[in-house]
C-alpha atoms as an extended CHARMM CRD file, in Angstrom:
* protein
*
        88  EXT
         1         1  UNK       CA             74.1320000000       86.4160000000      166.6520000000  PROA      1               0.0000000000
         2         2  UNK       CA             77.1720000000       87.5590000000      164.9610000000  PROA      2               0.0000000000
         3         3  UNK       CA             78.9070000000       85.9660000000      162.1940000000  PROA      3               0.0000000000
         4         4  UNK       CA             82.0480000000       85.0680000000      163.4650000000  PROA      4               0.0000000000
         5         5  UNK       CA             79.9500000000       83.3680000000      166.2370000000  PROA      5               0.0000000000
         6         6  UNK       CA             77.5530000000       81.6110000000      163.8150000000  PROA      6               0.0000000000
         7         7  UNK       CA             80.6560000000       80.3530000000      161.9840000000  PROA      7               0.0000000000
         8         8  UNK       CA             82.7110000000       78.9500000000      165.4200000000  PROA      8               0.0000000000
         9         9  UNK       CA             79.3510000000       77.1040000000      165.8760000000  PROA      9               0.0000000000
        10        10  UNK       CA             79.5440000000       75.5840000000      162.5700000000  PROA      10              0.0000000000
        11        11  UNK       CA             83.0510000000       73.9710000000      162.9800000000  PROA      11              0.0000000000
        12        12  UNK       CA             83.0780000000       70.6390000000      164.8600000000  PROA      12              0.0000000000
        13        13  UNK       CA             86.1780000000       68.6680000000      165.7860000000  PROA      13              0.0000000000
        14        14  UNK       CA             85.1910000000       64.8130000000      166.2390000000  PROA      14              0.0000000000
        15        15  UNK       CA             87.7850000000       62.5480000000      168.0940000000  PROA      15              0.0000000000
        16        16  UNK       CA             88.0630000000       58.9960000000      168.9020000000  PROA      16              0.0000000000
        17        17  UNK       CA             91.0750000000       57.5620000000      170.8800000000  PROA      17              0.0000000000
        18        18  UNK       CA             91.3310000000       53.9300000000      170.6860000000  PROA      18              0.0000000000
        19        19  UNK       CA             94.2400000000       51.3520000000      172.1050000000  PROA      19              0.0000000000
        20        20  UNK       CA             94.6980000000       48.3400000000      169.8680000000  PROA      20              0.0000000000
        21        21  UNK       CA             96.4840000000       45.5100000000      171.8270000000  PROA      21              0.0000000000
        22        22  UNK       CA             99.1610000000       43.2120000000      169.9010000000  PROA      22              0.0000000000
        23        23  UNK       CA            101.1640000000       40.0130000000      170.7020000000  PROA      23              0.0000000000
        24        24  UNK       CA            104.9540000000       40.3480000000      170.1710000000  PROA      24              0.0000000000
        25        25  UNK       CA            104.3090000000       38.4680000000      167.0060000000  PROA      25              0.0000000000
        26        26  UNK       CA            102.8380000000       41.8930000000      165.5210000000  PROA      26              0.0000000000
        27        27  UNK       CA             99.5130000000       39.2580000000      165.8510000000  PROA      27              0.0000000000
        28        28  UNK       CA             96.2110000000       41.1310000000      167.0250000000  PROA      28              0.0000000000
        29        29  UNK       CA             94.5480000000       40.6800000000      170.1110000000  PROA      29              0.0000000000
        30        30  UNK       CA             91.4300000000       43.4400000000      170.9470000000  PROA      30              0.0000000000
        31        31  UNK       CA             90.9570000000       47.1880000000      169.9340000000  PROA      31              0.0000000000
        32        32  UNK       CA             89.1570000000       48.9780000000      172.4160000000  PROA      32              0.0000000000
        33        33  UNK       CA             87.3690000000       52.6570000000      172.3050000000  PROA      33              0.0000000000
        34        34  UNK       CA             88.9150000000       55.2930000000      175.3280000000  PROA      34              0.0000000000
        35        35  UNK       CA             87.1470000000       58.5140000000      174.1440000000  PROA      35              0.0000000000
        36        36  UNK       CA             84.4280000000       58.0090000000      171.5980000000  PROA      36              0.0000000000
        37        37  UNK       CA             83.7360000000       61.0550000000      169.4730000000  PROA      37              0.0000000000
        38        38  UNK       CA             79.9450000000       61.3520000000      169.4740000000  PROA      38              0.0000000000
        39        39  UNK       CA             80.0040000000       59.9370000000      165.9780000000  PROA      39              0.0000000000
        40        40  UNK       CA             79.3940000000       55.7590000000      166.7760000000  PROA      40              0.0000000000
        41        41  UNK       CA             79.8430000000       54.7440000000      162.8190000000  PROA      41              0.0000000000
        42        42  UNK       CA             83.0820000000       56.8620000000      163.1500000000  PROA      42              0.0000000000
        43        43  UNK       CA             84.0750000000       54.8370000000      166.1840000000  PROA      43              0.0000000000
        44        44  UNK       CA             83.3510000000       51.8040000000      165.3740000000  PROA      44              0.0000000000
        45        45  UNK       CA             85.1030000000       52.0130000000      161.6410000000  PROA      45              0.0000000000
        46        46  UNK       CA             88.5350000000       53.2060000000      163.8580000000  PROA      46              0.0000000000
        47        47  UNK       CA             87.7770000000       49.6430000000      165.7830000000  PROA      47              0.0000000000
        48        48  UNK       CA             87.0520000000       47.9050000000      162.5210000000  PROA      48              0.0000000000
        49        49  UNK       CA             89.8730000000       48.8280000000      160.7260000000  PROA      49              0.0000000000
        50        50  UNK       CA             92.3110000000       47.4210000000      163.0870000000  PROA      50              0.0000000000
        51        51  UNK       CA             90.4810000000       44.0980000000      164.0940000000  PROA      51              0.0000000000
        52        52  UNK       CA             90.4310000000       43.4030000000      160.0250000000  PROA      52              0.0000000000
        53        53  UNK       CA             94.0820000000       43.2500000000      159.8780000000  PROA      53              0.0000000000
        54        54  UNK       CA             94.4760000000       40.5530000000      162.1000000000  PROA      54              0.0000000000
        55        55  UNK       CA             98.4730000000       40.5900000000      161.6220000000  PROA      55              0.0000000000
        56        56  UNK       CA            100.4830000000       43.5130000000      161.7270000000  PROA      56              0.0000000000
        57        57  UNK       CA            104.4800000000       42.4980000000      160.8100000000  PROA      57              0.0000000000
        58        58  UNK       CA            107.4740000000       43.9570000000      162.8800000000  PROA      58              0.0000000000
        59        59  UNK       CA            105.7640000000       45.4120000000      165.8440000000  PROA      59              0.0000000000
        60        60  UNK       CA            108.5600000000       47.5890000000      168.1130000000  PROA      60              0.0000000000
        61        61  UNK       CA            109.4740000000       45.3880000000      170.6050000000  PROA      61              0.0000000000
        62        62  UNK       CA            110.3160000000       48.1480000000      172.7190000000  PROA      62              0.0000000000
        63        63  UNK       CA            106.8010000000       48.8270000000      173.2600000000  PROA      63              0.0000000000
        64        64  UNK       CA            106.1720000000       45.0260000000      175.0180000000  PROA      64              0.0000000000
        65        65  UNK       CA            104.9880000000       46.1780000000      178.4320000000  PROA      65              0.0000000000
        66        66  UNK       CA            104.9430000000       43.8980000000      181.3960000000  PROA      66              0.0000000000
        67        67  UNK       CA            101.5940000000       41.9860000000      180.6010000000  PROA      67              0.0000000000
        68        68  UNK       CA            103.7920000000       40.5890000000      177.4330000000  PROA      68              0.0000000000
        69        69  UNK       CA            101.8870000000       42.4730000000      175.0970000000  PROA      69              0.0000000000
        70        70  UNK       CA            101.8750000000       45.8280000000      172.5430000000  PROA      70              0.0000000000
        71        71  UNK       CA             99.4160000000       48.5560000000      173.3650000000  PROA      71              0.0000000000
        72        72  UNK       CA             99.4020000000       51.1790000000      171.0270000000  PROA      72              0.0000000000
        73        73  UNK       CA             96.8250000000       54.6120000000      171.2960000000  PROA      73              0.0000000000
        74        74  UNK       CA             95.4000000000       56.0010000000      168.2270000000  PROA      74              0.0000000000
        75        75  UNK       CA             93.7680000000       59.1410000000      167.8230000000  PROA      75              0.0000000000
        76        76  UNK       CA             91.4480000000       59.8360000000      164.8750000000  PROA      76              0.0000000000
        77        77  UNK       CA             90.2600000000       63.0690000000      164.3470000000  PROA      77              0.0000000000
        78        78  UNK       CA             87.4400000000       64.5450000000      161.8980000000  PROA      78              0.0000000000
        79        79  UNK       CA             86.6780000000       68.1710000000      161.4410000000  PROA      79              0.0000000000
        80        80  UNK       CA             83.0840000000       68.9920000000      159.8930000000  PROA      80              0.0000000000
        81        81  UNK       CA             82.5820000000       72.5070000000      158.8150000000  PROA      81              0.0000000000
        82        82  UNK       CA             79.4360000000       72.2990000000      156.5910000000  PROA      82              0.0000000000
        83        83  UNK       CA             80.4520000000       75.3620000000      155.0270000000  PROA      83              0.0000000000
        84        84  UNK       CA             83.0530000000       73.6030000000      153.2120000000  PROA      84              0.0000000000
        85        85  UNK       CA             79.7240000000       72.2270000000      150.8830000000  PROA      85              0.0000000000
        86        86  UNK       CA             78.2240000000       75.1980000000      150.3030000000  PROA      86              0.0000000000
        87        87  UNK       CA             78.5850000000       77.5020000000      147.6500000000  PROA      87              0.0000000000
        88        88  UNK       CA             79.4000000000       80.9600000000      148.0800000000  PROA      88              0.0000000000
């Protein structure tokens, strides 16, 4: 195997897309998980983070959508290159 194939291998991009809902209040209602990223702890810390809140002040009220609430899409990304740890 070449190296520069070994190495593109190596690199991993991890995603997760979630969409946390809000009442106009900025109050919050549910986080739920669109694209997991093959990581669950990494998902489920994205979903965590928001739910812990609980209150989120000044939501854009431009962004109330005809169900009377505030969905918002996230996108968290983690890129694991091992070689990052190693010494050289």
């Amino acid at each position: 195997t070449p190296r520069e194939k070994f190495q593109a291998q190596l690199q991993r991009r991890f995603v997760s897309i979630i969409e946390v809902t809000l009442r106009p209040n900025g109050e919050f209602v549910k986080a739920i998980l669109l694209k997991e990223s093959g990581i669950p702890g990494f998902d489920n810390a994205a979903l965590d983070a928001f739910g812990e809140s609980r209150l989120y002040p000044h939501p854009p009220q431009e962004m109330l959508q005809d169900d009377g609430l505030i969905h918002i899409k996230y996108a968290f990304t983690v890129f694991h290159d091992p070689r990052a740890v190693v010494r050289q």
